[in-house]
Coordinates of C-alpha atoms and ligand atoms in Angstrom, one line a residue:
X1 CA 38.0 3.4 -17.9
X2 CA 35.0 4.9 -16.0
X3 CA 31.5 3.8 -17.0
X4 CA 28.9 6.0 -17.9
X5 CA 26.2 5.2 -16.1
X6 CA 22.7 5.9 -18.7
X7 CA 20.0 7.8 -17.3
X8 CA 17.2 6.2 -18.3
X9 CA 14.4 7.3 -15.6
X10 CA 13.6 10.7 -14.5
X11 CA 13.4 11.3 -10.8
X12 CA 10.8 13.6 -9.2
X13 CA 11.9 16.3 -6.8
X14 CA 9.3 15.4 -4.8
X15 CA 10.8 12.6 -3.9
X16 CA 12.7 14.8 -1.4
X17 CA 9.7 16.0 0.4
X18 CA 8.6 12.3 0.9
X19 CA 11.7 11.8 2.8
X20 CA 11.5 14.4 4.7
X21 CA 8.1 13.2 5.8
X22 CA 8.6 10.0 6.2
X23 CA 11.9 10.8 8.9
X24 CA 9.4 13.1 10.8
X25 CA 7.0 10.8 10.8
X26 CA 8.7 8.6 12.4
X27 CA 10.9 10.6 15.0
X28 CA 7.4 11.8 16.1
X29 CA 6.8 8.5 17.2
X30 CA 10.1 7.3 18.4
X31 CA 9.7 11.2 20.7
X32 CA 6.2 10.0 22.0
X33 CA 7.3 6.1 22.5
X34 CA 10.8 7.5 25.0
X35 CA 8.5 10.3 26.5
X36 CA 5.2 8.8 27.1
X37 CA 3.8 12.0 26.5
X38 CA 1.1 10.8 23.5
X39 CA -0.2 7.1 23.6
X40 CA 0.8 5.0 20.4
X41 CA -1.6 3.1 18.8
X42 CA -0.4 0.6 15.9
X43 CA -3.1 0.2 13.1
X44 CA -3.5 -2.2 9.6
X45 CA -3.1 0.1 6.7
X46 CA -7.0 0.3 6.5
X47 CA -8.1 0.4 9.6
X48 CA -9.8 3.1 11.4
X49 CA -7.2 5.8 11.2
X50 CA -9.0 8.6 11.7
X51 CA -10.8 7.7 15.0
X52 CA -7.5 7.5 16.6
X53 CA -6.1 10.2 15.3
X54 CA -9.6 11.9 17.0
X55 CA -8.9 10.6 20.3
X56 CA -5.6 11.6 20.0
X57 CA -3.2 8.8 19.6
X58 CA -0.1 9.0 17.3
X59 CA -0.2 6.0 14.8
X60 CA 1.8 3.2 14.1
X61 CA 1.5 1.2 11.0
X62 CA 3.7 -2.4 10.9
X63 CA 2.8 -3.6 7.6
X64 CA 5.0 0.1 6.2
X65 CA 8.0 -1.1 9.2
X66 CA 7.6 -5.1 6.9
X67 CA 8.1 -2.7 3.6
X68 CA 11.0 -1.2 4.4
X69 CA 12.0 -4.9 5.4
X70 CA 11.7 -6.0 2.2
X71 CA 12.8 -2.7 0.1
X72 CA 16.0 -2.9 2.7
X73 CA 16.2 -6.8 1.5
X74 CA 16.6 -7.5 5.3
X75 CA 13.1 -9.8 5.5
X76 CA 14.5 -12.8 3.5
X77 CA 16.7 -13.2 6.3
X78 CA 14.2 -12.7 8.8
X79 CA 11.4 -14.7 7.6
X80 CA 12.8 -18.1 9.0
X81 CA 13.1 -16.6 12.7
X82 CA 9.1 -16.5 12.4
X83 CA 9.0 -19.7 10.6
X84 CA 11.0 -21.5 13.6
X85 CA 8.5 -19.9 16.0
X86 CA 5.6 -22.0 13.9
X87 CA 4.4 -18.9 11.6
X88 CA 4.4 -21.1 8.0
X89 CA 6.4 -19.7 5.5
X90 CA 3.2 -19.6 3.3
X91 CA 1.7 -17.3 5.0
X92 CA 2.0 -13.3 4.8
X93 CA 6.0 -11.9 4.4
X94 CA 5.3 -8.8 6.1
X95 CA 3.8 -10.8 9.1
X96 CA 6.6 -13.4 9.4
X97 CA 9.8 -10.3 8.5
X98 CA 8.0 -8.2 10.7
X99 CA 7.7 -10.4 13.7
X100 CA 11.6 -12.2 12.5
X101 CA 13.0 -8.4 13.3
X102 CA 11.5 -7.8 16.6
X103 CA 12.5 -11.2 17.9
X104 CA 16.2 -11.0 16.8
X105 CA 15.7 -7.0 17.6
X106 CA 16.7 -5.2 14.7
X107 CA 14.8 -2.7 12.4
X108 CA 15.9 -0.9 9.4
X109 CA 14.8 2.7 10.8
X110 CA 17.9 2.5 13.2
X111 CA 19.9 2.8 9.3
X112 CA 17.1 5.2 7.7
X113 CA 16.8 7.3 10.9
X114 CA 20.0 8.0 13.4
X115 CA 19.1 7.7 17.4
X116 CA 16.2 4.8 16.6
X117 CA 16.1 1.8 18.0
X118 CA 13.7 0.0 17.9
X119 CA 9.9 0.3 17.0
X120 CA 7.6 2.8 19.3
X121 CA 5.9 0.6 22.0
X122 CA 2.4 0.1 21.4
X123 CA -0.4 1.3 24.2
X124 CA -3.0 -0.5 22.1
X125 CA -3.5 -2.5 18.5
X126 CA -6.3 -1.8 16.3
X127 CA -6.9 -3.6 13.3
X128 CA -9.3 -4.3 10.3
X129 CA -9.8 -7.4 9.0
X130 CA -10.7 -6.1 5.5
X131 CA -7.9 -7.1 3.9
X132 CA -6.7 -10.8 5.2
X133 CA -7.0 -12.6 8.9
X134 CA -3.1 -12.6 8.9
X135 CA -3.3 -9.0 10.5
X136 CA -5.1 -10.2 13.2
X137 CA -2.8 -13.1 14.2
X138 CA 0.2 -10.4 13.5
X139 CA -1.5 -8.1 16.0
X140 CA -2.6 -10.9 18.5
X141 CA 1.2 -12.2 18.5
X142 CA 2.3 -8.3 19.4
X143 CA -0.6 -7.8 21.7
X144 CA 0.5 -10.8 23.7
X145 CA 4.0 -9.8 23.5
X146 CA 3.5 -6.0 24.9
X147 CA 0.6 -7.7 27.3
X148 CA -1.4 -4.1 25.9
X149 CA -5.4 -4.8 24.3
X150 CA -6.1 -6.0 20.8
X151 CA -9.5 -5.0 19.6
X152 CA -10.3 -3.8 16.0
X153 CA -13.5 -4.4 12.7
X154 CA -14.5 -7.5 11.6
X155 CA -14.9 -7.2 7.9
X156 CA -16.9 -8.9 5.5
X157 CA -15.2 -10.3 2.4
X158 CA -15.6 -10.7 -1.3
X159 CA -18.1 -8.5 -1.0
X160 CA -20.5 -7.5 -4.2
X161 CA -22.8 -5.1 -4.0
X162 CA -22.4 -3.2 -1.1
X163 CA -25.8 -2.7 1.3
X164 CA -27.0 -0.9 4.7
X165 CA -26.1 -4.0 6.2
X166 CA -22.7 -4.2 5.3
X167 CA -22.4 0.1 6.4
X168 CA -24.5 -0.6 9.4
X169 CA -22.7 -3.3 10.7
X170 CA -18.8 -1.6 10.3
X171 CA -19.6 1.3 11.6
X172 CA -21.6 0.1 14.8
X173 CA -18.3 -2.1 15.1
X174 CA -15.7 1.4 14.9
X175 CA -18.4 3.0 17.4
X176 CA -18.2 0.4 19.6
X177 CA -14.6 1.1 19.8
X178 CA -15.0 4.3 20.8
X179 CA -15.2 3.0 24.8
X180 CA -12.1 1.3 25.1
X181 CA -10.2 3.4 22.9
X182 CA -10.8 6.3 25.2
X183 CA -10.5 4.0 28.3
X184 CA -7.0 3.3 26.8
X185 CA -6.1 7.2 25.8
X186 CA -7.7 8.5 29.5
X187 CA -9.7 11.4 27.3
X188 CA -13.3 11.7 25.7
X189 CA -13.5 11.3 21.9
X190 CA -12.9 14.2 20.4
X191 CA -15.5 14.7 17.7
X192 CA -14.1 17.8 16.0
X193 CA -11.1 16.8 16.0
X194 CA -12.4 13.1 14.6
X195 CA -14.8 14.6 12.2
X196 CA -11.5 17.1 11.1
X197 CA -8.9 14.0 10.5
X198 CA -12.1 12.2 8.0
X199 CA -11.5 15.8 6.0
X200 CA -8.5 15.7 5.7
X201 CA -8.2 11.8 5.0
X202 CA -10.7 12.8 2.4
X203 CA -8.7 15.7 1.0
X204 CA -5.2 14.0 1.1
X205 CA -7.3 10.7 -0.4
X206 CA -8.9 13.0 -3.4
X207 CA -5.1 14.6 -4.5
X208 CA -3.8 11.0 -4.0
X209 CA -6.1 9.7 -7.1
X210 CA -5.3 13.0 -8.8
X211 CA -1.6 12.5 -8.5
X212 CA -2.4 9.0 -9.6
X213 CA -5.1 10.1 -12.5
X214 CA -1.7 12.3 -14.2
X215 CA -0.3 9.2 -15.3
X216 CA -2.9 8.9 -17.9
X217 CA -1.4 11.6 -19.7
X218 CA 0.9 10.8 -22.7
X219 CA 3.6 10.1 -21.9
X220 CA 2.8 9.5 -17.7
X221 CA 4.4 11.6 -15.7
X222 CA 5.4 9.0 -12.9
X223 CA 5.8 4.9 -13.0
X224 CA 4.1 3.0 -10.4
X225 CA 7.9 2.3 -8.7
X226 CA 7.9 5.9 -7.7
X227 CA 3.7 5.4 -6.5
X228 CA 5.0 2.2 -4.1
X229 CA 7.3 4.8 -2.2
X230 CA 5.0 8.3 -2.6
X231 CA 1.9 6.7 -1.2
X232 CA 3.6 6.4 2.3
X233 CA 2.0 9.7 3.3
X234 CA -1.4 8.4 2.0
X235 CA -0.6 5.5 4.6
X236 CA 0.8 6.5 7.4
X237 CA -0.3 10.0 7.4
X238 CA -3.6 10.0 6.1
X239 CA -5.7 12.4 8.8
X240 CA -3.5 15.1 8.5
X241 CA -2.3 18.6 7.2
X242 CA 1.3 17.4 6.3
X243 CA 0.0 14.6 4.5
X244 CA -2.3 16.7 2.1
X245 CA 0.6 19.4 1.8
X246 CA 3.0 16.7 0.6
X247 CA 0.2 15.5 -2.3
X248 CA -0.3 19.5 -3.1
X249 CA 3.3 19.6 -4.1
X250 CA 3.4 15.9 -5.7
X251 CA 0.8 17.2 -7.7
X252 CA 2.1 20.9 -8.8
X253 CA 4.9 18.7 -9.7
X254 CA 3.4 16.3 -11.8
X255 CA 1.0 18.3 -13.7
X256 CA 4.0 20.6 -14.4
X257 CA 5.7 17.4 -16.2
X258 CA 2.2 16.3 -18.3
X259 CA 2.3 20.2 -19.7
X260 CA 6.0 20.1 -20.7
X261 CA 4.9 16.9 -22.3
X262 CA 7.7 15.1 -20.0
X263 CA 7.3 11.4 -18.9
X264 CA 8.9 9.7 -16.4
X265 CA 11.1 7.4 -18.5
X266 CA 13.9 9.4 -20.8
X267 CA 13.8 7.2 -23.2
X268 CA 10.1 6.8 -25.6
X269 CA 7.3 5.6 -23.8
X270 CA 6.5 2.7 -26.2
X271 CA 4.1 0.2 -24.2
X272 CA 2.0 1.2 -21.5
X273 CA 1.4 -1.4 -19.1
X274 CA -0.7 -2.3 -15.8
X275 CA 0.3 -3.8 -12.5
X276 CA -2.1 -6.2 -10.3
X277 CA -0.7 -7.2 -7.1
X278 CA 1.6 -6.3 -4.4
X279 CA 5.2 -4.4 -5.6
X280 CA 8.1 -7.0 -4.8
X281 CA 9.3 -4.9 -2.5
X282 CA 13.5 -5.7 -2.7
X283 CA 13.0 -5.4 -7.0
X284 CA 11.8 -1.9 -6.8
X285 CA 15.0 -0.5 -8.6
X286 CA 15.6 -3.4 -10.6
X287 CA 12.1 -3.8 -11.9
X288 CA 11.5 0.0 -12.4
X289 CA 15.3 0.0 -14.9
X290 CA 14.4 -3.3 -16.2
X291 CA 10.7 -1.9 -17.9
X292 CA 12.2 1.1 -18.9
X293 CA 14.9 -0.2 -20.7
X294 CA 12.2 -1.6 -22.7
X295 CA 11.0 1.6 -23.2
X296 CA 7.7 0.0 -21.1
X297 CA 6.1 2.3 -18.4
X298 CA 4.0 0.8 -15.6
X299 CA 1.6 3.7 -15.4
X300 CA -1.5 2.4 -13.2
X301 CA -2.1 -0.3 -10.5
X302 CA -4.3 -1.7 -8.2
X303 CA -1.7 -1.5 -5.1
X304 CA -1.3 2.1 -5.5
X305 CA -5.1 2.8 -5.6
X306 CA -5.4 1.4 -2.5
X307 CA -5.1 4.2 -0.5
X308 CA -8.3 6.1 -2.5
X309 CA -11.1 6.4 -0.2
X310 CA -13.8 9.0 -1.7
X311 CA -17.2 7.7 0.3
X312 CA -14.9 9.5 3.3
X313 CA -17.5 12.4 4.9
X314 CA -16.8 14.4 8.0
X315 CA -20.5 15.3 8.0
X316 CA -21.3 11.2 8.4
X317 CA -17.7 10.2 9.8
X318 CA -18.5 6.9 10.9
X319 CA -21.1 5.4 8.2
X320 CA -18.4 6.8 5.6
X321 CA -15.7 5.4 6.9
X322 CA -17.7 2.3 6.8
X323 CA -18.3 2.9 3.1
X324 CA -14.5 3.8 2.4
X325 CA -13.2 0.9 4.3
X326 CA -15.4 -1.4 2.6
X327 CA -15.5 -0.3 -1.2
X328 CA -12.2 -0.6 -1.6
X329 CA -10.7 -2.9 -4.2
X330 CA -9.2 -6.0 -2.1
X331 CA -12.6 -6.1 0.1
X332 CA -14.8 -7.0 -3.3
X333 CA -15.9 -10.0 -5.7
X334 CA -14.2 -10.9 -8.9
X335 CA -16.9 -9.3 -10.8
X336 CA -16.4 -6.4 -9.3
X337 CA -13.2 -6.6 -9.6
X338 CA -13.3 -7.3 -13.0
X339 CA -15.4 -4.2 -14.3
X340 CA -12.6 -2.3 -11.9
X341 CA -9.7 -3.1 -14.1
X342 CA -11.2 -3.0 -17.3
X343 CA -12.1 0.9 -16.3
X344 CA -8.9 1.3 -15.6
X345 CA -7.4 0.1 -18.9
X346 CA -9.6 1.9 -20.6
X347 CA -8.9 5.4 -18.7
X348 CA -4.8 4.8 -18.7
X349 CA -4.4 3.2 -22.3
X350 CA -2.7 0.2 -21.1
X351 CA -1.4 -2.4 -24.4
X352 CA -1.0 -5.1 -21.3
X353 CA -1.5 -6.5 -17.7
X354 CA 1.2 -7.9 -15.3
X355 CA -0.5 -9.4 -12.9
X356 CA 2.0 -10.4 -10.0
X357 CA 1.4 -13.3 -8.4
X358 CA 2.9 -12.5 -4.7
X359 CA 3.5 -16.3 -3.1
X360 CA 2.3 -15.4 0.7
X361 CA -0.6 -13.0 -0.4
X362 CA -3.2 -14.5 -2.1
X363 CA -5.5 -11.7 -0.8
X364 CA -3.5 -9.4 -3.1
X365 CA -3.3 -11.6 -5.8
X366 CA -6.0 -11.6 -8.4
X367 CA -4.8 -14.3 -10.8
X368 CA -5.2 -17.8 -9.0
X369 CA -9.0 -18.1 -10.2
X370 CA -9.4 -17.1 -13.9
X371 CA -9.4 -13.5 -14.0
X372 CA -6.2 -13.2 -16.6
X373 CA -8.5 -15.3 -19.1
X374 CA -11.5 -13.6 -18.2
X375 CA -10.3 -10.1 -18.3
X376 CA -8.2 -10.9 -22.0
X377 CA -11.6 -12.6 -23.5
X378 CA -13.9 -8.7 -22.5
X379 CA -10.6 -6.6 -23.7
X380 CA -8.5 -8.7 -25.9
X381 CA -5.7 -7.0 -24.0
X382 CA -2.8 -9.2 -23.5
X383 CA -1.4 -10.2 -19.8
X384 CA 1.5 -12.1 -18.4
X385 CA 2.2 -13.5 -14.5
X386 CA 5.0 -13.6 -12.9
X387 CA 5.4 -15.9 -10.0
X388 CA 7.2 -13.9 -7.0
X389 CA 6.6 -12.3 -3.4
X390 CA 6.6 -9.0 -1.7
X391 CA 9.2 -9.7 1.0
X392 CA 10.2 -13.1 0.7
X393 CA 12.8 -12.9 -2.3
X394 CA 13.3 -16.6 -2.2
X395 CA 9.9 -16.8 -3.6
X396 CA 11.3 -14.8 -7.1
X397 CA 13.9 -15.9 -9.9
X398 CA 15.3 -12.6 -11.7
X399 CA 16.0 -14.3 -14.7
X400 CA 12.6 -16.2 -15.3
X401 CA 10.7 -12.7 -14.6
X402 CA 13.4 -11.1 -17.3
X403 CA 12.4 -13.8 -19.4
X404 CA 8.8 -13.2 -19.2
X405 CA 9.0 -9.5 -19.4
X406 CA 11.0 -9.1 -22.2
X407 CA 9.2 -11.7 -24.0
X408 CA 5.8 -10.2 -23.0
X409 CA 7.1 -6.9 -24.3
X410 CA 8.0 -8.9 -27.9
X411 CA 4.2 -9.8 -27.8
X412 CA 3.2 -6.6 -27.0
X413 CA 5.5 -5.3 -30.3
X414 CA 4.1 -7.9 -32.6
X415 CA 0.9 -6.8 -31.7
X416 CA 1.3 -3.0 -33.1
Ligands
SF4_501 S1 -3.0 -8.3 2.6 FE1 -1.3 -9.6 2.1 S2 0.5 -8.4 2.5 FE2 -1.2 -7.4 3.5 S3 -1.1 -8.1 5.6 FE3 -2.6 -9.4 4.5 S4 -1.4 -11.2 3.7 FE4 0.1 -9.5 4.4

């Protein structure tokens, strides 16, 4: 007897669009890396996109390549390849499956993307150490390997109240790369075309948070599963037209939902919840069914607002991008950090707090040093932690995060 498979999640026909980017996205680059017609520069998810996207370079970004590692479930594999070579399996999951698949030479886009083979050689690696110092040994290891120039921001960290010196300081450290970057790209820095890419960064940036913003509608209009996947454009595309077009229709899309009163799950949106820390990136499906079989939506995150950067100015393009790259959320102090998510559970109605606590990335993980207990004593809103990883899925037991879940949720329904 056939089954009938219950649809319990709506899917958003933007989702189409996305892939559609994504693929020409990346045959862009695979074109450039075979021709040598544009030079490739490989970047950290915040670092300073729009300067190279003003000296013309096409962009590569590795940590979104270690992703699809984990959403393919290939990285578990691949993680001891790096571990052999002397990278600790404690240490970042993207760095260790990332640098695992170019050793034994495979990538997933070969699967996602027919006629690619292999990741776009870099002409140079820029990087920003805003988030973690694992970047820079990820890009030092890929420097060495291509024999091509690693140079890239400094960051400060934990940072609380943001001063001149902290905006003087970054962006006197992106200008200075202004010399060898166009060294590297044989052409002068373009400054229309740099101060043109911080607009659009800004403008694809500022429909991002509105896209984001929908989901405090009730019910939301989109789960933070489907934000891990549609912020690719925010990421990898940030700096351009195509990016901003794709979050004009995300958003047409979205609102259109919030009017017809429809929210992402089919069934009723019961509990409202909020996610700290990374996505584990091979559980997206299986995470996303599980909540909403408990009629629980995961409406807002810190991962997803990541990618928010409204101190961007194409009048000031490199004090703002100093601002931008340095108020985001990972870069700050707990206190700050603190007053961040109680905002936010305040503007989405959230009943509870997951906070995930991702095994090789403490920088993205914001419940090793009281914060759970801190944050439930100002809002008396419950939280749970579940113990798991990003990539590596050996870090993760199914069952013991269905346990907690479901009997977070029984909390949550005691408590109405
Ligand atoms: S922030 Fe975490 S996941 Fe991202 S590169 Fe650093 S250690 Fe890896």
């Amino acid at each position: 007897m056939a089954h009938e498979t219950k649809q319990i999640l709506r899917r958003l026909k933007s989702a189409k669009d996305l892939s559609r980017f994504m693929a020409d996205y990346y045959y862009e680059l695979n074109e450039a890396a075979i021709s040598g017609k544009r030079k490739i520069a490989w970047c950290t998810s915040v670092g300073p996109a729009e300067l190279l996207r003003g000296l013309g370079y096409l962009i590569y970004f590795p940590e979104t390549h270690a992703a699809m590692l984990g959403a393919t479930r290939m990285a578990t594999d691949l993680i001891p390849t790096a571990n052999a070579m002397g990278y600790s399996p404690e240490i970042c999951s993207y760095l260790t499956a990332d640098i695992g698949a170019f050793v034994k030479g495979i990538t997933p886009l070969s699967a996602a993307y027919k006629g690619i083979t292999s990741v776009p050689k870099p002409d140079v690696l820029v990087y920003n150490t805003n988030q973690c110092r694992d970047v820079l040994d990820w890009f030092n290891w890929y420097g060495d390997k291509f024999n091509v120039p690693v140079v890239g921001i400094e960051s400060y960290r934990s940072v609380g109240e943001i001063t001149d010196f902290h905006i003087d300081s970054i962006a006197s450290q992106i200008e200075n790369l202004v010399a060898p970057l166009e060294e590297l790209a044989g052409c002068k820095l373009d400054m229309d075309a740099f101060k043109q890419a911080v607009a659009l960064s800004r403008e694809c940036s500022d429909l991002w948070a509105q896209c984001l913003a929908t989901a405090s509608a009730k019910p939301a209009p989109l789960t933070f599963f489907d934000g891990t996947t549609l912020m690719g454009p925010a990421v990898v595309g940030r700096g351009t037209l195509k990016a901003v077009e794709m979050y004009r229709l995300l958003l047409d899309e979205l609102e259109e939902r919030v009017n017809a009163g429809e929210g992402a799950l089919v069934g009723e949106e019961k509990y409202r919840l909020y996610w700290d820390g990374m996505p584990v990136w091979g559980r997206l499906g299986m995470h996303s069914k599980m909540f909403a079989e408990l009629n629980a939506n995961v409406i807002a995150s810190t991962y997803c607002s990541s990618w928010i950067f409204s101190a961007l100015d194409p009048s000031d393009p490199f004090k703002s991008m100093a601002r931008a790259y340095t108020e985001l959320f990972i870069v700050r102090n707990d206190a700050y950090k603190e007053r961040y998510i109680q905002d936010k559970l305040d503007v989405f109605g959230c009943d509870g707090i997951l906070y995930h606590n991702a095994r090789t990335c403490p920088n993205n993980t914001n419940c090793l040093y009281g914060m759970p207990q801190r944050l439930f004593r100002k809002t008396g809103i419950p939280f749970v932690i579940m113990d798991g990883d990003l990539n590596d899925l050996r870090c993760l037991s199914d069952e013991q995060t269905k346990t907690n879940v479901e009997a977070f949720i029984e909390q949550l329904e005691e408590m109405k």
